[in-house]
mmCIF file of C-alpha atoms in Angstrom:
data_model
loop_
_atom_site.group_PDB
_atom_site.id
_atom_site.type_symbol
_atom_site.label_atom_id
_atom_site.label_comp_id
_atom_site.label_asym_id
_atom_site.label_seq_id
_atom_site.Cartn_x
_atom_site.Cartn_y
_atom_site.Cartn_z
ATOM 1 C CA PRO A 1 -6.390 -20.757 -20.031
ATOM 2 C CA CYS A 2 -4.649 -20.417 -23.291
ATOM 3 C CA TRP A 3 -2.271 -17.498 -22.294
ATOM 4 C CA ARG A 4 -0.676 -20.029 -19.810
ATOM 5 C CA VAL A 5 0.631 -22.340 -22.499
ATOM 6 C CA GLU A 6 0.536 -20.175 -25.587
ATOM 7 C CA ASP A 7 1.949 -16.752 -26.743
ATOM 8 C CA PHE A 8 -0.685 -13.976 -26.499
ATOM 9 C CA VAL A 9 -1.389 -10.272 -27.375
ATOM 10 C CA VAL A 10 -2.796 -7.862 -25.131
ATOM 11 C CA ALA A 11 -6.029 -6.571 -27.053
ATOM 12 C CA GLN A 12 -7.351 -4.278 -24.474
ATOM 13 C CA GLU A 13 -4.963 -2.908 -21.696
ATOM 14 C CA CYS A 14 -5.642 -3.376 -17.810
ATOM 15 C CA THR A 15 -8.877 -1.550 -16.883
ATOM 16 C CA ARG A 16 -11.156 -1.549 -13.927
ATOM 17 C CA CYS A 17 -14.070 -3.957 -13.910
ATOM 18 C CA SER A 18 -17.635 -2.769 -14.268
ATOM 19 C CA SER A 19 -20.008 -3.835 -11.707
ATOM 20 C CA PHE A 20 -21.500 -5.955 -14.266
ATOM 21 C CA GLN A 21 -18.037 -7.702 -15.435
ATOM 22 C CA ALA A 22 -17.207 -8.013 -11.702
ATOM 23 C CA LYS A 23 -20.195 -10.376 -11.371
ATOM 24 C CA THR A 24 -20.091 -12.188 -14.624
ATOM 25 C CA ILE A 25 -16.353 -12.413 -15.070
ATOM 26 C CA ALA A 26 -14.418 -14.540 -12.720
ATOM 27 C CA GLU A 27 -11.126 -13.184 -13.467
ATOM 28 C CA CYS A 28 -12.410 -9.688 -11.831
ATOM 29 C CA SER A 29 -12.351 -11.050 -8.303
ATOM 30 C CA PRO A 30 -8.676 -11.170 -7.465
ATOM 31 C CA THR A 31 -7.595 -7.703 -8.157
ATOM 32 C CA GLY A 32 -10.825 -5.817 -9.930
ATOM 33 C CA PHE A 33 -8.845 -5.182 -13.228
ATOM 34 C CA ILE A 34 -8.837 -7.433 -16.131
ATOM 35 C CA GLU A 35 -7.119 -6.918 -19.680
ATOM 36 C CA LYS A 36 -8.271 -8.723 -22.632
ATOM 37 C CA ILE A 37 -5.857 -11.226 -24.433
ATOM 38 C CA SER A 38 -5.651 -12.678 -27.714
ATOM 39 C CA CYS A 39 -3.813 -16.410 -27.971
ATOM 40 C CA ALA A 40 -1.766 -17.173 -30.892
ATOM 41 C CA THR A 41 -2.282 -20.485 -31.695
ATOM 42 C CA SER A 42 -5.724 -21.264 -30.704
ATOM 43 C CA LYS A 43 -7.014 -17.623 -31.787
ATOM 44 C CA ARG A 44 -9.330 -17.187 -28.546
ATOM 45 C CA ASP A 45 -10.035 -14.338 -26.860
ATOM 46 C CA GLU A 46 -9.876 -14.338 -22.759
ATOM 47 C CA PHE A 47 -9.931 -11.935 -20.201
ATOM 48 C CA LYS A 48 -6.984 -12.174 -17.609
ATOM 49 C CA SER A 49 -6.633 -10.660 -13.996
ATOM 50 C CA CYS A 50 -3.974 -7.804 -13.917
ATOM 51 C CA ARG A 51 -2.933 -5.108 -11.755
ATOM 52 C CA SER A 52 -2.910 -1.440 -12.510
ATOM 53 C CA ALA A 53 -0.093 0.808 -12.120
ATOM 54 C CA VAL A 54 -2.367 3.533 -11.117
ATOM 55 C CA MET A 55 -3.869 1.811 -8.421
ATOM 56 C CA GLU A 56 -0.490 0.240 -7.438
ATOM 57 C CA ALA A 57 1.101 3.817 -7.251
ATOM 58 C CA HIS A 58 -1.925 5.059 -5.088
ATOM 59 C CA VAL A 59 -1.635 2.271 -2.786
ATOM 60 C CA PHE A 60 2.047 2.905 -2.192
ATOM 61 C CA TRP A 61 1.687 6.906 -1.682
ATOM 62 C CA ARG A 62 -0.955 5.977 0.676
ATOM 63 C CA PHE A 63 1.415 3.610 2.620
ATOM 64 C CA VAL A 64 4.128 6.340 2.456
ATOM 65 C CA GLY A 65 1.973 8.939 3.689
ATOM 66 C CA THR A 66 0.615 6.878 6.369
ATOM 67 C CA MET A 67 4.140 5.792 7.643
ATOM 68 C CA MET A 68 5.085 9.540 7.574
ATOM 69 C CA CYS A 69 2.490 10.333 9.903
ATOM 70 C CA VAL A 70 3.213 7.440 12.477
ATOM 71 C CA ALA A 71 6.864 8.374 12.086
ATOM 72 C CA THR A 72 6.020 12.258 13.051
ATOM 73 C CA ILE A 73 3.589 11.043 15.665
ATOM 74 C CA PHE A 74 6.643 8.895 17.412
ATOM 75 C CA ALA A 75 8.877 11.259 16.817
ATOM 76 C CA VAL A 76 7.065 13.885 18.903
ATOM 77 C CA LEU A 77 6.321 11.622 21.523
ATOM 78 C CA VAL A 78 10.158 10.972 21.681
ATOM 79 C CA VAL A 79 10.883 14.713 22.102
ATOM 80 C CA CYS A 80 7.954 15.004 24.874
ATOM 81 C CA ARG A 81 9.345 11.924 27.015
ATOM 82 C CA GLN A 82 12.789 13.344 26.601
ATOM 83 C CA ARG A 83 11.605 16.921 27.982
ATOM 84 C CA VAL A 84 9.850 15.062 30.803
ATOM 85 C CA LEU A 85 13.202 13.311 31.721
ATOM 86 C CA ASP A 86 15.111 16.164 31.333
ATOM 87 C CA ARG A 87 13.115 18.145 33.527
ATOM 88 C CA LYS A 88 12.996 15.083 36.267
ATOM 89 C CA ALA A 89 16.772 14.975 36.252
ATOM 90 C CA LEU A 90 17.135 18.764 36.850
ATOM 91 C CA GLU A 91 14.406 18.777 39.790
ATOM 92 C CA LYS A 92 16.421 15.845 41.490
ATOM 93 C CA VAL A 93 19.562 17.866 40.971
ATOM 94 C CA ARG A 94 18.224 20.720 42.314
ATOM 95 C CA LYS A 95 16.591 19.063 45.101
ATOM 96 C CA GLN A 96 20.306 17.475 45.801
ATOM 97 C CA ILE A 97 21.753 20.772 45.600
ATOM 98 C CA GLU A 98 19.264 22.316 48.346
ATOM 99 C CA SER A 99 19.961 19.500 50.615
ATOM 100 C CA ILE A 100 23.598 20.439 51.066
#
């Protein structure tokens, strides 16, 4: 590709590939997004795979939300387990006091 060895200008910003483009343009495969670039020296127009900032932000916030849910679940489990252990300890102390 000319964009690896030459200077280039982005002719069309990063956009999602249409279903037709996904089948016909190989650069759509890695990310599902492409940008059209114009190479300066050879004057050729080519497509380049790219990553969408909106998509990256969406994936990031989905990850953050998932991690918050997992953290909340484990925090609730820790609290429940601590209550069970406290109850068992109190029961043990009560039995020891009764046996005296």
